[in-house]
PDB file of C-alpha atoms in Angstrom:
ATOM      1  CA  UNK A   1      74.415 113.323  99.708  1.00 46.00           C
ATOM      2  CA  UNK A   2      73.622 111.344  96.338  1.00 50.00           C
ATOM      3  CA  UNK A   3      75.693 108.181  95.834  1.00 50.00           C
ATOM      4  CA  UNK A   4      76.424 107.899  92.318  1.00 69.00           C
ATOM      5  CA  UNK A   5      78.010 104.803  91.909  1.00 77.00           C
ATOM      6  CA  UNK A   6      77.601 101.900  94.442  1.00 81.00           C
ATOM      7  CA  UNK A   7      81.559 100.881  93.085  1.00 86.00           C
ATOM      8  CA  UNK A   8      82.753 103.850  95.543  1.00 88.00           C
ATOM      9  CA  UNK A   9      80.951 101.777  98.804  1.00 92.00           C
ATOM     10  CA  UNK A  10      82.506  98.607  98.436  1.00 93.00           C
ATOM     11  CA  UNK A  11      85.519  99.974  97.585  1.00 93.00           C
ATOM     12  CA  UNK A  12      84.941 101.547 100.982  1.00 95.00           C
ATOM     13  CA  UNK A  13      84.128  98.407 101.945  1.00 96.00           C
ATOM     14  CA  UNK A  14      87.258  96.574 100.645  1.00 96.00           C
ATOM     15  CA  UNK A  15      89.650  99.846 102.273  1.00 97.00           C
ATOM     16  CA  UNK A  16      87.628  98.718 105.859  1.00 98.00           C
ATOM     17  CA  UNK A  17      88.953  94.875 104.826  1.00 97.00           C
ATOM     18  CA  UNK A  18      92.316  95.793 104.181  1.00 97.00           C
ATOM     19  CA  UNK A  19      92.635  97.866 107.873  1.00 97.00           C
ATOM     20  CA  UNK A  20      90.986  95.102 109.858  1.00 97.00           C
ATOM     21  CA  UNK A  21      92.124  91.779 108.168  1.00 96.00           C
ATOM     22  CA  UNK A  22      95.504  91.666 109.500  1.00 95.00           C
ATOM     23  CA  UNK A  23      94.068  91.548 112.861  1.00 95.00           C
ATOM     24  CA  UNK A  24      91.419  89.116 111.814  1.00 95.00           C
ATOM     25  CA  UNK A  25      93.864  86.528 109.696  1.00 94.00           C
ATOM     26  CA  UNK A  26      96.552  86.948 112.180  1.00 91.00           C
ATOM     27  CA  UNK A  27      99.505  88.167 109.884  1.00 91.00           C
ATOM     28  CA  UNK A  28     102.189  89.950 110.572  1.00 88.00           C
ATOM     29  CA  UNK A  29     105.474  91.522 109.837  1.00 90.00           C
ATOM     30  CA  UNK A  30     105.818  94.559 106.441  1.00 91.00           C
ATOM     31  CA  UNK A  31     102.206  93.005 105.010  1.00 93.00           C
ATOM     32  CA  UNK A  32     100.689  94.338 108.327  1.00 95.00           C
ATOM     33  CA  UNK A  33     101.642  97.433 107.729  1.00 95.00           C
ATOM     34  CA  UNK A  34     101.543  97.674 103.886  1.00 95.00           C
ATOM     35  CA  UNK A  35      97.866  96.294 104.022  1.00 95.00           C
ATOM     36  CA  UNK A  36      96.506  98.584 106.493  1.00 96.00           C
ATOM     37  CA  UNK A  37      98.453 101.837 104.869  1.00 97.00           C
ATOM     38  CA  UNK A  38      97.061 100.597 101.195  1.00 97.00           C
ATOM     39  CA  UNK A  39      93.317 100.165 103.111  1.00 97.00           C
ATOM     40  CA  UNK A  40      93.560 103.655 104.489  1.00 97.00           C
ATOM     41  CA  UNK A  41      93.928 105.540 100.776  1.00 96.00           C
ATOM     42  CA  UNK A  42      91.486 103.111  99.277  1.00 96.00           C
ATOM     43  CA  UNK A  43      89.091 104.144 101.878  1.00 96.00           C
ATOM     44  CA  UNK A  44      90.284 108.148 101.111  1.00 95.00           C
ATOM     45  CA  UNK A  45      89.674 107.073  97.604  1.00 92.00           C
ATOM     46  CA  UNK A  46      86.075 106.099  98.232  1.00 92.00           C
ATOM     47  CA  UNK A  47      85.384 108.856 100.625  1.00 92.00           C
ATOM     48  CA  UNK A  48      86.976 111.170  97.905  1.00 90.00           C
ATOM     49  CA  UNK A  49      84.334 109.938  95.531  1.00 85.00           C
ATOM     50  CA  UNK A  50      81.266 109.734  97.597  1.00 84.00           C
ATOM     51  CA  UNK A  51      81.654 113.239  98.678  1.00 85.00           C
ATOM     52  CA  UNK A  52      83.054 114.954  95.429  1.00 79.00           C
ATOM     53  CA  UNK A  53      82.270 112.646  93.068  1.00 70.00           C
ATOM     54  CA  UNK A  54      84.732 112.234  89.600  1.00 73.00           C
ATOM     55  CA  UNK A  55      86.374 109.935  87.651  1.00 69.00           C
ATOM     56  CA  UNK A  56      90.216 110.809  89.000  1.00 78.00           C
ATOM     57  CA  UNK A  57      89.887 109.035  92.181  1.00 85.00           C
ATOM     58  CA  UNK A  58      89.378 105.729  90.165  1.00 87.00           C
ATOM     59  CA  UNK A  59      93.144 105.993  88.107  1.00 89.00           C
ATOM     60  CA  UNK A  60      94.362 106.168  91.970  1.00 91.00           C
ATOM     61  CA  UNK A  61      92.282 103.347  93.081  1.00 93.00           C
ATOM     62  CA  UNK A  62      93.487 101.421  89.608  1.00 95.00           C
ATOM     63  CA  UNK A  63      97.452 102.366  91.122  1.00 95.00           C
ATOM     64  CA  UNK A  64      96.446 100.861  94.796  1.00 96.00           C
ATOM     65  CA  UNK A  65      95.551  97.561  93.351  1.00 96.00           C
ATOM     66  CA  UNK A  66      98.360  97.260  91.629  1.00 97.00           C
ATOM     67  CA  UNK A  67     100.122  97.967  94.632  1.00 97.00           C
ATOM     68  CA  UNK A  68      97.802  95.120  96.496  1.00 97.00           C
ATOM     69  CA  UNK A  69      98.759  92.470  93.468  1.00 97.00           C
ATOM     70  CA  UNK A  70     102.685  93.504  93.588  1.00 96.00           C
ATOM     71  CA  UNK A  71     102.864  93.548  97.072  1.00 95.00           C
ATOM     72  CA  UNK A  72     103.335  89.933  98.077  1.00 94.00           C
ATOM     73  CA  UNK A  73     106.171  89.172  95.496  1.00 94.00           C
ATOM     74  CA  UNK A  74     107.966  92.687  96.105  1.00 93.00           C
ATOM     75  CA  UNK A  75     108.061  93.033 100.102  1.00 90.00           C
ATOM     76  CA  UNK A  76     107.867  89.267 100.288  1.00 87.00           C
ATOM     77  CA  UNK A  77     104.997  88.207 102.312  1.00 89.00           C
ATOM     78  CA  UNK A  78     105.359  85.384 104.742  1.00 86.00           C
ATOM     79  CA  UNK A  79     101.660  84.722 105.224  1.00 88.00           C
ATOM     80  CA  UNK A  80      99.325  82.813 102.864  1.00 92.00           C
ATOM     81  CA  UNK A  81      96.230  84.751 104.342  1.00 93.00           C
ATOM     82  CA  UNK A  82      97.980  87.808 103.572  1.00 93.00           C
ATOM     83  CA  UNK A  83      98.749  86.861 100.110  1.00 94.00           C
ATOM     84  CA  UNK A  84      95.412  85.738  98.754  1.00 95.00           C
ATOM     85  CA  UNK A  85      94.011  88.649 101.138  1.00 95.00           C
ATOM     86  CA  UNK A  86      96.014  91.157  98.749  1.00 95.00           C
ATOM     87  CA  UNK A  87      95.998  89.870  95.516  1.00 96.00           C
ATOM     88  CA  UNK A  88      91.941  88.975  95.526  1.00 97.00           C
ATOM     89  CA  UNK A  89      91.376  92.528  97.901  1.00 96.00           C
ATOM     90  CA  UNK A  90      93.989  94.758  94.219  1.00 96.00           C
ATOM     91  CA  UNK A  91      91.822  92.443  91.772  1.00 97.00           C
ATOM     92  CA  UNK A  92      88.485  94.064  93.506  1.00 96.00           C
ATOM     93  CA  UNK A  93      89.772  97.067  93.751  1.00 96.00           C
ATOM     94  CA  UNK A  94      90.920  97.879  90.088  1.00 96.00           C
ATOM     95  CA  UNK A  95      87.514  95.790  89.107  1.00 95.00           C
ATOM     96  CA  UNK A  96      85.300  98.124  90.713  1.00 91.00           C
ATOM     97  CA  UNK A  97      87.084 101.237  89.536  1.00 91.00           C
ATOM     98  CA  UNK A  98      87.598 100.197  85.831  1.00 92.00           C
ATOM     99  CA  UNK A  99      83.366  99.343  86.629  1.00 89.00           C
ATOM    100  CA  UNK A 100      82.875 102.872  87.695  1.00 87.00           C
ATOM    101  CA  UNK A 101      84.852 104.536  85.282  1.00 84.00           C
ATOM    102  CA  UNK A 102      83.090 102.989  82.090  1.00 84.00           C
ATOM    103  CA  UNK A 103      79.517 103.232  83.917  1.00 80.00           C
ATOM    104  CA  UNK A 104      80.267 107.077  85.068  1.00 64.00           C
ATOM    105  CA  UNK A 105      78.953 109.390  81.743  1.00 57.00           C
ATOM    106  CA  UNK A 106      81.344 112.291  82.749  1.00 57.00           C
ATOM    107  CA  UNK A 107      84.109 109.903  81.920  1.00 54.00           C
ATOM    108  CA  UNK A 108      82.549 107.921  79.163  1.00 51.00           C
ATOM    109  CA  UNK A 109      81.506 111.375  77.444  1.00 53.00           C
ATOM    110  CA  UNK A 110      85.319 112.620  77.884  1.00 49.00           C
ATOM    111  CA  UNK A 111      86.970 109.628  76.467  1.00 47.00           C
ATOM    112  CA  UNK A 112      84.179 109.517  73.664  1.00 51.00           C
ATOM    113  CA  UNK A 113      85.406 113.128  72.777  1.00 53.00           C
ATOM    114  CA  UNK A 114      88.835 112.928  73.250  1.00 58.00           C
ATOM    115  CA  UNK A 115      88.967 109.933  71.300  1.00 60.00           C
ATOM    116  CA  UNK A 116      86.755 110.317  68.730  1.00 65.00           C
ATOM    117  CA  UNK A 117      87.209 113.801  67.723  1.00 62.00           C
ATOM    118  CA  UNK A 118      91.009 114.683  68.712  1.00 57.00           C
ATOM    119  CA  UNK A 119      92.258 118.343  69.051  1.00 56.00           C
ATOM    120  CA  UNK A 120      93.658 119.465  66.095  1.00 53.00           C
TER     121      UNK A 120
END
């Protein structure tokens, strides 16, 4: 197996943060459980594209984060830890998949051409 884009192991990375931290910042309660079920499909996400590598994991990686940065307002988190955890964990995760998408040339060459010469 080829990695193409080092973006899809530290997301892997962050997903492994996510599943663990709870236990290692000692929060509790709905971020627990939110954190650890948002870790688990960022880690399917970068699984996804290490082994079939394409530029539609990333727009679900791009909708986790935003999950990670709404979380602590819209369920209401209790924990500081848990709170920074999030918001900085969604930040990296929709930094490293915008990253991969405009470094992958699949994608690049798809938007070039659906941009720049529309279907008439």
């Amino acid at each position: 197996m080829r990695i193409r884009h080092w973006q899809d192991i530290a997301s892997l990375l962050l997903g492994v943060w996510l599943v663990v931290s709870p236990f290692v910042l000692g929060f509790s309660g709905a971020a627990t459980w939110i954190t650890i079920v948002l870790g688990f499909f960022v880690i399917l996400f970068a699984v996804e594209g290490l082994v079939i590598p394409s530029y539609l994991e990333e727009w679900g990686e791009i909708l986790l984060g935003l999950a990670l940065l709404a979380a602590p307002w819209t369920v209401g988190y209790e924990s500081a830890p848990a709170t920074v955890s999030s918001i900085a964990s969604g930040l990296l995760v929709i930094l490293f998949a915008i990253w991969e998408l405009m470094t992958d040339r699949d994608f690049t060459t798809w938007w070039h051409d659906r941009w720049h010469h529309p279907v008439t």
